[in-house]
C-alpha atoms as a PDB file:
ATOM      1  CA  MET A   1       5.784 -15.535 -39.547  1.00  0.00           C
ATOM      2  CA  LYS A   2       7.466 -13.013 -37.906  1.00  0.00           C
ATOM      3  CA  THR A   3       4.245 -13.138 -35.097  1.00  0.00           C
ATOM      4  CA  LEU A   4       5.024 -16.954 -34.621  1.00  0.00           C
ATOM      5  CA  GLY A   5       8.636 -16.197 -34.133  1.00  0.00           C
ATOM      6  CA  ALA A   6       7.685 -13.547 -31.356  1.00  0.00           C
ATOM      7  CA  GLU A   7       5.381 -16.365 -29.825  1.00  0.00           C
ATOM      8  CA  PHE A   8       8.535 -18.890 -30.156  1.00  0.00           C
ATOM      9  CA  PHE A   9      11.324 -16.827 -28.857  1.00  0.00           C
ATOM     10  CA  GLY A  10       8.810 -15.422 -26.006  1.00  0.00           C
ATOM     11  CA  THR A  11       7.397 -18.799 -24.737  1.00  0.00           C
ATOM     12  CA  PHE A  12      11.307 -19.875 -25.101  1.00  0.00           C
ATOM     13  CA  TRP A  13      12.486 -16.998 -22.700  1.00  0.00           C
ATOM     14  CA  LEU A  14       9.926 -17.531 -20.562  1.00  0.00           C
ATOM     15  CA  VAL A  15      10.756 -21.558 -19.748  1.00  0.00           C
ATOM     16  CA  LEU A  16      14.378 -20.759 -19.513  1.00  0.00           C
ATOM     17  CA  GLY A  17      14.137 -18.096 -17.090  1.00  0.00           C
ATOM     18  CA  GLY A  18      11.123 -19.830 -14.834  1.00  0.00           C
ATOM     19  CA  CYS A  19      12.066 -23.287 -15.286  1.00  0.00           C
ATOM     20  CA  GLY A  20      15.498 -22.167 -15.613  1.00  0.00           C
ATOM     21  CA  SER A  21      16.013 -20.691 -12.222  1.00  0.00           C
ATOM     22  CA  ALA A  22      13.840 -23.781 -10.297  1.00  0.00           C
ATOM     23  CA  VAL A  23      16.223 -25.860 -11.772  1.00  0.00           C
ATOM     24  CA  LEU A  24      19.681 -24.224 -11.615  1.00  0.00           C
ATOM     25  CA  ALA A  25      19.183 -21.106  -8.772  1.00  0.00           C
ATOM     26  CA  ALA A  26      15.952 -22.279  -6.697  1.00  0.00           C
ATOM     27  CA  GLY A  27      18.037 -24.171  -4.159  1.00  0.00           C
ATOM     28  CA  VAL A  28      15.235 -25.267  -1.843  1.00  0.00           C
ATOM     29  CA  PRO A  29      15.557 -26.173   0.958  1.00  0.00           C
ATOM     30  CA  GLN A  30      19.644 -25.177   1.029  1.00  0.00           C
ATOM     31  CA  LEU A  31      20.501 -21.757   0.032  1.00  0.00           C
ATOM     32  CA  GLY A  32      18.936 -20.201  -2.879  1.00  0.00           C
ATOM     33  CA  ILE A  33      16.677 -18.120  -4.850  1.00  0.00           C
ATOM     34  CA  GLY A  34      13.806 -20.152  -3.416  1.00  0.00           C
ATOM     35  CA  TYR A  35      10.233 -20.261  -3.902  1.00  0.00           C
ATOM     36  CA  LEU A  36      10.225 -16.617  -4.175  1.00  0.00           C
ATOM     37  CA  GLY A  37      13.209 -16.356  -6.473  1.00  0.00           C
ATOM     38  CA  VAL A  38      11.324 -18.654  -8.957  1.00  0.00           C
ATOM     39  CA  ALA A  39       7.979 -17.004  -8.904  1.00  0.00           C
ATOM     40  CA  LEU A  40       9.655 -13.318  -9.821  1.00  0.00           C
ATOM     41  CA  ALA A  41      11.816 -15.081 -12.446  1.00  0.00           C
ATOM     42  CA  PHE A  42       8.483 -16.365 -14.104  1.00  0.00           C
ATOM     43  CA  GLY A  43       6.594 -12.923 -13.556  1.00  0.00           C
ATOM     44  CA  LEU A  44       9.998 -11.169 -14.977  1.00  0.00           C
ATOM     45  CA  SER A  45       9.999 -13.444 -17.896  1.00  0.00           C
ATOM     46  CA  VAL A  46       6.625 -12.813 -18.763  1.00  0.00           C
ATOM     47  CA  LEU A  47       7.063  -8.837 -18.155  1.00  0.00           C
ATOM     48  CA  THR A  48      10.365  -8.501 -19.780  1.00  0.00           C
ATOM     49  CA  MET A  49       9.647 -10.466 -23.304  1.00  0.00           C
ATOM     50  CA  ALA A  50       6.139  -9.071 -23.169  1.00  0.00           C
ATOM     51  CA  TYR A  51       7.610  -5.496 -23.819  1.00  0.00           C
ATOM     52  CA  ALA A  52      10.100  -6.829 -26.318  1.00  0.00           C
ATOM     53  CA  VAL A  53       7.449  -8.869 -28.493  1.00  0.00           C
ATOM     54  CA  GLY A  54       4.180  -7.859 -27.367  1.00  0.00           C
ATOM     55  CA  PRO A  55       3.608  -5.504 -30.290  1.00  0.00           C
ATOM     56  CA  ILE A  56       4.544  -8.031 -32.681  1.00  0.00           C
ATOM     57  CA  SER A  57       2.482 -11.076 -31.616  1.00  0.00           C
ATOM     58  CA  GLY A  58       0.213  -9.654 -28.569  1.00  0.00           C
ATOM     59  CA  ALA A  59       2.642 -11.765 -25.952  1.00  0.00           C
ATOM     60  CA  HIS A  60       0.628 -14.806 -25.246  1.00  0.00           C
ATOM     61  CA  PHE A  61       3.354 -17.344 -24.754  1.00  0.00           C
ATOM     62  CA  ASN A  62       0.822 -19.779 -23.523  1.00  0.00           C
ATOM     63  CA  PRO A  63      -1.923 -21.598 -25.098  1.00  0.00           C
ATOM     64  CA  ALA A  64      -4.312 -20.816 -22.635  1.00  0.00           C
ATOM     65  CA  VAL A  65      -3.987 -17.586 -22.701  1.00  0.00           C
ATOM     66  CA  SER A  66      -4.491 -17.656 -26.543  1.00  0.00           C
ATOM     67  CA  LEU A  67      -7.289 -20.085 -26.375  1.00  0.00           C
ATOM     68  CA  GLY A  68      -8.987 -17.748 -23.603  1.00  0.00           C
ATOM     69  CA  LEU A  69      -7.962 -14.417 -25.826  1.00  0.00           C
ATOM     70  CA  TRP A  70      -9.922 -16.177 -28.935  1.00  0.00           C
ATOM     71  CA  LEU A  71     -13.067 -16.827 -26.500  1.00  0.00           C
ATOM     72  CA  GLY A  72     -12.842 -13.493 -25.202  1.00  0.00           C
ATOM     73  CA  GLY A  73     -13.062 -12.076 -28.464  1.00  0.00           C
ATOM     74  CA  ARG A  74      -9.500 -10.687 -28.816  1.00  0.00           C
ATOM     75  CA  PHE A  75      -7.951 -13.263 -31.190  1.00  0.00           C
ATOM     76  CA  PRO A  76      -8.935 -14.716 -34.698  1.00  0.00           C
ATOM     77  CA  GLY A  77      -9.666 -18.261 -34.284  1.00  0.00           C
ATOM     78  CA  ASN A  78      -7.613 -19.176 -37.794  1.00  0.00           C
ATOM     79  CA  ARG A  79      -4.439 -18.090 -35.701  1.00  0.00           C
ATOM     80  CA  LEU A  80      -5.440 -20.347 -32.859  1.00  0.00           C
ATOM     81  CA  LEU A  81      -3.556 -23.320 -33.875  1.00  0.00           C
ATOM     82  CA  PRO A  82      -0.373 -21.960 -34.935  1.00  0.00           C
ATOM     83  CA  TYR A  83      -0.007 -19.932 -32.166  1.00  0.00           C
ATOM     84  CA  ILE A  84      -0.485 -22.897 -30.104  1.00  0.00           C
ATOM     85  CA  VAL A  85       2.098 -24.832 -32.194  1.00  0.00           C
ATOM     86  CA  ALA A  86       4.940 -22.111 -31.968  1.00  0.00           C
ATOM     87  CA  GLN A  87       4.197 -21.964 -28.108  1.00  0.00           C
ATOM     88  CA  VAL A  88       5.010 -25.457 -27.865  1.00  0.00           C
ATOM     89  CA  LEU A  89       7.903 -25.682 -29.878  1.00  0.00           C
ATOM     90  CA  GLY A  90       9.720 -22.802 -28.317  1.00  0.00           C
ATOM     91  CA  GLY A  91       9.287 -24.401 -25.162  1.00  0.00           C
ATOM     92  CA  LEU A  92      10.692 -27.415 -25.567  1.00  0.00           C
ATOM     93  CA  ALA A  93      13.318 -25.652 -27.512  1.00  0.00           C
ATOM     94  CA  ALA A  94      13.800 -24.007 -23.989  1.00  0.00           C
ATOM     95  CA  GLY A  95      13.835 -27.450 -22.277  1.00  0.00           C
ATOM     96  CA  ALA A  96      16.351 -28.933 -24.171  1.00  0.00           C
ATOM     97  CA  VAL A  97      18.965 -26.135 -23.888  1.00  0.00           C
ATOM     98  CA  LEU A  98      18.153 -26.437 -19.975  1.00  0.00           C
ATOM     99  CA  PHE A  99      18.827 -29.943 -20.242  1.00  0.00           C
ATOM    100  CA  LEU A 100      22.602 -29.573 -21.772  1.00  0.00           C
ATOM    101  CA  ILE A 101      23.268 -27.046 -19.227  1.00  0.00           C
ATOM    102  CA  ALA A 102      21.797 -28.794 -16.719  1.00  0.00           C
ATOM    103  CA  SER A 103      23.547 -32.038 -17.422  1.00  0.00           C
ATOM    104  CA  GLY A 104      26.956 -30.047 -16.880  1.00  0.00           C
ATOM    105  CA  LYS A 105      26.701 -30.626 -13.309  1.00  0.00           C
ATOM    106  CA  ALA A 106      28.069 -34.025 -12.136  1.00  0.00           C
ATOM    107  CA  GLY A 107      24.898 -36.015 -10.381  1.00  0.00           C
ATOM    108  CA  PHE A 108      22.329 -34.307 -12.431  1.00  0.00           C
ATOM    109  CA  ASP A 109      18.760 -36.543 -12.854  1.00  0.00           C
ATOM    110  CA  ALA A 110      15.982 -35.188 -14.306  1.00  0.00           C
ATOM    111  CA  SER A 111      13.933 -37.329 -13.220  1.00  0.00           C
ATOM    112  CA  ALA A 112      14.370 -36.399  -9.656  1.00  0.00           C
ATOM    113  CA  GLY A 113      12.113 -33.408 -10.920  1.00  0.00           C
ATOM    114  CA  PHE A 114      13.447 -31.014 -13.403  1.00  0.00           C
ATOM    115  CA  ALA A 115      10.615 -28.289 -12.768  1.00  0.00           C
ATOM    116  CA  ALA A 116       8.312 -30.411 -13.871  1.00  0.00           C
ATOM    117  CA  ASN A 117       4.661 -30.138 -12.720  1.00  0.00           C
ATOM    118  CA  GLY A 118       2.845 -33.066 -10.525  1.00  0.00           C
ATOM    119  CA  TYR A 119       0.570 -33.950  -7.958  1.00  0.00           C
ATOM    120  CA  GLY A 120       0.228 -36.645  -5.509  1.00  0.00           C
ATOM    121  CA  GLU A 121       3.813 -38.118  -4.621  1.00  0.00           C
ATOM    122  CA  HIS A 122       4.781 -35.367  -7.506  1.00  0.00           C
ATOM    123  CA  SER A 123       3.453 -32.543  -5.670  1.00  0.00           C
ATOM    124  CA  PRO A 124       5.854 -30.585  -4.141  1.00  0.00           C
ATOM    125  CA  GLY A 125       3.774 -30.775  -1.193  1.00  0.00           C
ATOM    126  CA  GLY A 126       2.084 -33.794  -1.520  1.00  0.00           C
ATOM    127  CA  TYR A 127      -1.345 -32.786  -2.829  1.00  0.00           C
ATOM    128  CA  SER A 128      -3.913 -34.919  -4.584  1.00  0.00           C
ATOM    129  CA  MET A 129      -4.979 -34.784  -7.944  1.00  0.00           C
ATOM    130  CA  LEU A 130      -8.353 -32.921  -7.166  1.00  0.00           C
ATOM    131  CA  ALA A 131      -6.618 -30.472  -5.303  1.00  0.00           C
ATOM    132  CA  ALA A 132      -3.850 -29.849  -8.187  1.00  0.00           C
ATOM    133  CA  LEU A 133      -6.933 -29.895 -10.916  1.00  0.00           C
ATOM    134  CA  LEU A 134      -8.853 -27.047  -8.842  1.00  0.00           C
ATOM    135  CA  CYS A 135      -5.917 -25.024  -8.351  1.00  0.00           C
ATOM    136  CA  GLU A 136      -4.633 -24.962 -11.789  1.00  0.00           C
ATOM    137  CA  VAL A 137      -8.162 -24.285 -13.041  1.00  0.00           C
ATOM    138  CA  VAL A 138      -9.196 -21.387 -10.873  1.00  0.00           C
ATOM    139  CA  LEU A 139      -5.611 -19.386 -10.974  1.00  0.00           C
ATOM    140  CA  THR A 140      -5.801 -19.756 -14.914  1.00  0.00           C
ATOM    141  CA  ALA A 141      -8.958 -18.130 -14.698  1.00  0.00           C
ATOM    142  CA  MET A 142      -7.936 -15.479 -12.421  1.00  0.00           C
ATOM    143  CA  PHE A 143      -5.025 -15.060 -14.761  1.00  0.00           C
ATOM    144  CA  LEU A 144      -7.464 -14.689 -18.115  1.00  0.00           C
ATOM    145  CA  LEU A 145      -9.585 -12.051 -16.323  1.00  0.00           C
ATOM    146  CA  VAL A 146      -6.504 -10.423 -15.266  1.00  0.00           C
ATOM    147  CA  ILE A 147      -5.231 -10.408 -18.680  1.00  0.00           C
ATOM    148  CA  LEU A 148      -8.148  -9.798 -20.533  1.00  0.00           C
ATOM    149  CA  GLY A 149      -8.895  -6.558 -18.331  1.00  0.00           C
ATOM    150  CA  ALA A 150      -5.420  -5.231 -18.619  1.00  0.00           C
ATOM    151  CA  THR A 151      -5.678  -4.963 -22.211  1.00  0.00           C
ATOM    152  CA  SER A 152      -8.845  -3.590 -22.261  1.00  0.00           C
ATOM    153  CA  LYS A 153      -9.416  -0.393 -24.441  1.00  0.00           C
ATOM    154  CA  ARG A 154     -10.152   0.782 -21.377  1.00  0.00           C
ATOM    155  CA  ALA A 155      -6.895   0.329 -19.454  1.00  0.00           C
ATOM    156  CA  ALA A 156      -4.040   2.395 -18.562  1.00  0.00           C
ATOM    157  CA  PRO A 157      -1.889   1.867 -21.854  1.00  0.00           C
ATOM    158  CA  GLY A 158       1.829   0.518 -21.462  1.00  0.00           C
ATOM    159  CA  PHE A 159       1.057  -0.905 -17.896  1.00  0.00           C
ATOM    160  CA  ALA A 160      -0.318  -4.362 -19.097  1.00  0.00           C
ATOM    161  CA  PRO A 161       3.051  -6.411 -18.831  1.00  0.00           C
ATOM    162  CA  ILE A 162       3.559  -5.186 -15.345  1.00  0.00           C
ATOM    163  CA  ALA A 163       0.141  -6.365 -14.359  1.00  0.00           C
ATOM    164  CA  ILE A 164       0.392  -9.708 -16.004  1.00  0.00           C
ATOM    165  CA  GLY A 165       3.842 -10.287 -14.882  1.00  0.00           C
ATOM    166  CA  LEU A 166       3.134  -9.473 -11.323  1.00  0.00           C
ATOM    167  CA  THR A 167      -0.421 -11.520 -11.345  1.00  0.00           C
ATOM    168  CA  LEU A 168       2.068 -14.402 -12.946  1.00  0.00           C
ATOM    169  CA  THR A 169       4.304 -14.077 -10.219  1.00  0.00           C
ATOM    170  CA  LEU A 170       1.375 -14.175  -7.367  1.00  0.00           C
ATOM    171  CA  ILE A 171      -0.198 -17.357  -9.063  1.00  0.00           C
ATOM    172  CA  HIS A 172       3.324 -19.009  -8.381  1.00  0.00           C
ATOM    173  CA  LEU A 173       3.785 -17.938  -4.801  1.00  0.00           C
ATOM    174  CA  ILE A 174       0.226 -19.267  -4.445  1.00  0.00           C
ATOM    175  CA  SER A 175       1.175 -23.003  -6.307  1.00  0.00           C
ATOM    176  CA  ILE A 176       4.491 -23.802  -6.391  1.00  0.00           C
ATOM    177  CA  PRO A 177       3.740 -26.457  -3.099  1.00  0.00           C
ATOM    178  CA  VAL A 178       0.541 -27.363  -5.236  1.00  0.00           C
ATOM    179  CA  THR A 179       1.736 -28.304  -8.265  1.00  0.00           C
ATOM    180  CA  ASN A 180       4.898 -26.157  -9.104  1.00  0.00           C
ATOM    181  CA  THR A 181       2.874 -24.310 -10.914  1.00  0.00           C
ATOM    182  CA  SER A 182       1.684 -24.608 -14.744  1.00  0.00           C
ATOM    183  CA  VAL A 183      -1.355 -22.439 -15.881  1.00  0.00           C
ATOM    184  CA  ASN A 184       0.421 -23.137 -18.838  1.00  0.00           C
ATOM    185  CA  PRO A 185       0.254 -26.089 -21.200  1.00  0.00           C
ATOM    186  CA  ALA A 186       3.594 -25.129 -23.028  1.00  0.00           C
ATOM    187  CA  ARG A 187       5.536 -24.390 -20.240  1.00  0.00           C
ATOM    188  CA  SER A 188       4.312 -28.022 -18.801  1.00  0.00           C
ATOM    189  CA  THR A 189       5.362 -29.920 -21.784  1.00  0.00           C
ATOM    190  CA  ALA A 190       8.599 -28.231 -22.203  1.00  0.00           C
ATOM    191  CA  VAL A 191      10.035 -29.986 -19.551  1.00  0.00           C
ATOM    192  CA  ALA A 192       7.777 -32.726 -18.718  1.00  0.00           C
ATOM    193  CA  PHE A 193       9.806 -35.168 -21.527  1.00  0.00           C
ATOM    194  CA  PHE A 194      12.964 -34.359 -19.954  1.00  0.00           C
ATOM    195  CA  ALA A 195      11.801 -35.265 -16.738  1.00  0.00           C
ATOM    196  CA  GLY A 196      10.537 -38.978 -17.642  1.00  0.00           C
ATOM    197  CA  GLU A 197       7.851 -41.099 -17.843  1.00  0.00           C
ATOM    198  CA  TRP A 198       6.186 -39.943 -14.198  1.00  0.00           C
ATOM    199  CA  ALA A 199       5.783 -36.323 -15.698  1.00  0.00           C
ATOM    200  CA  VAL A 200       4.660 -37.393 -19.346  1.00  0.00           C
ATOM    201  CA  SER A 201       1.875 -39.469 -17.350  1.00  0.00           C
ATOM    202  CA  GLN A 202       0.606 -36.459 -15.997  1.00  0.00           C
ATOM    203  CA  LEU A 203       0.961 -33.812 -18.354  1.00  0.00           C
ATOM    204  CA  TRP A 204      -2.848 -34.349 -18.967  1.00  0.00           C
ATOM    205  CA  LEU A 205      -3.583 -32.367 -16.250  1.00  0.00           C
ATOM    206  CA  PHE A 206      -1.363 -29.782 -17.016  1.00  0.00           C
ATOM    207  CA  TRP A 207      -3.423 -29.233 -20.412  1.00  0.00           C
ATOM    208  CA  VAL A 208      -7.004 -29.939 -19.254  1.00  0.00           C
ATOM    209  CA  ALA A 209      -7.021 -27.525 -16.427  1.00  0.00           C
ATOM    210  CA  PRO A 210      -5.273 -24.487 -17.837  1.00  0.00           C
ATOM    211  CA  LEU A 211      -7.459 -24.926 -20.519  1.00  0.00           C
ATOM    212  CA  LEU A 212     -10.534 -24.849 -18.712  1.00  0.00           C
ATOM    213  CA  GLY A 213      -9.767 -22.097 -16.601  1.00  0.00           C
ATOM    214  CA  ALA A 214      -8.794 -19.971 -19.531  1.00  0.00           C
ATOM    215  CA  SER A 215     -12.096 -20.717 -20.907  1.00  0.00           C
ATOM    216  CA  LEU A 216     -14.073 -20.029 -17.647  1.00  0.00           C
ATOM    217  CA  GLY A 217     -12.130 -16.737 -17.097  1.00  0.00           C
ATOM    218  CA  ALA A 218     -12.518 -15.607 -20.430  1.00  0.00           C
ATOM    219  CA  LEU A 219     -16.588 -16.268 -20.438  1.00  0.00           C
ATOM    220  CA  ALA A 220     -16.748 -14.301 -16.882  1.00  0.00           C
ATOM    221  CA  TYR A 221     -14.970 -11.473 -17.918  1.00  0.00           C
ATOM    222  CA  ARG A 222     -17.548 -11.251 -20.760  1.00  0.00           C
ATOM    223  CA  LEU A 223     -20.103 -11.223 -18.439  1.00  0.00           C
ATOM    224  CA  ILE A 224     -18.815  -8.401 -16.389  1.00  0.00           C
ATOM    225  CA  ALA A 225     -17.253  -6.112 -19.542  1.00  0.00           C
ATOM    226  CA  THR A 226     -18.740  -4.064 -21.476  1.00  0.00           C
ATOM    227  CA  GLY A 227     -18.894  -4.127 -25.409  1.00  0.00           C
ATOM    228  CA  ARG A 228     -16.097  -1.257 -25.338  1.00  0.00           C
ATOM    229  CA  ASP A 229     -13.377  -3.703 -24.716  1.00  0.00           C
END
């Protein structure tokens, strides 16, 4: 239960920090922290909580990461489903808190976006479903490569959260215009149900693509890594 609690609060902080910055502070195209600020917020959320609870749960905060670590031989399969449940619940709790905060402003309309992921007319840059799918698969695969490499026994100890947080920042810099960046089904689910029907109807892609990408990334790492990882 302690590990599941760590995953719950870690995912809660990721969604509140990342999506909260997008909803409350981004200010695009008006004055605000912009895409760069949102990208940094997601990266910093993972980095800070990885140091805080990483020794307890491994700091997954993402169903795709848990799946990839299992396929990479770093995580027991019997803990996979409980981790995913804890991550989704933590994300939904953060989504509810963010919704209550954002609702305190006159004229707030969650259906206008609420940091939800989307493609087609709901992509920030108008990118197609195929482009969104490819983007999410490739970036999640690379994310898992970094995670598996940074947490290898041969990697410098203590630096994994920095590498992982910076990688997530880079991923957001690439893909915010394409999908608003998921690479994390729990993050996508956390805000989709508050954004409305359109976000829920497109949510499938932000489960399928990250899970597929994580699987490919884990398999790719196993091809290039030695048995000492």
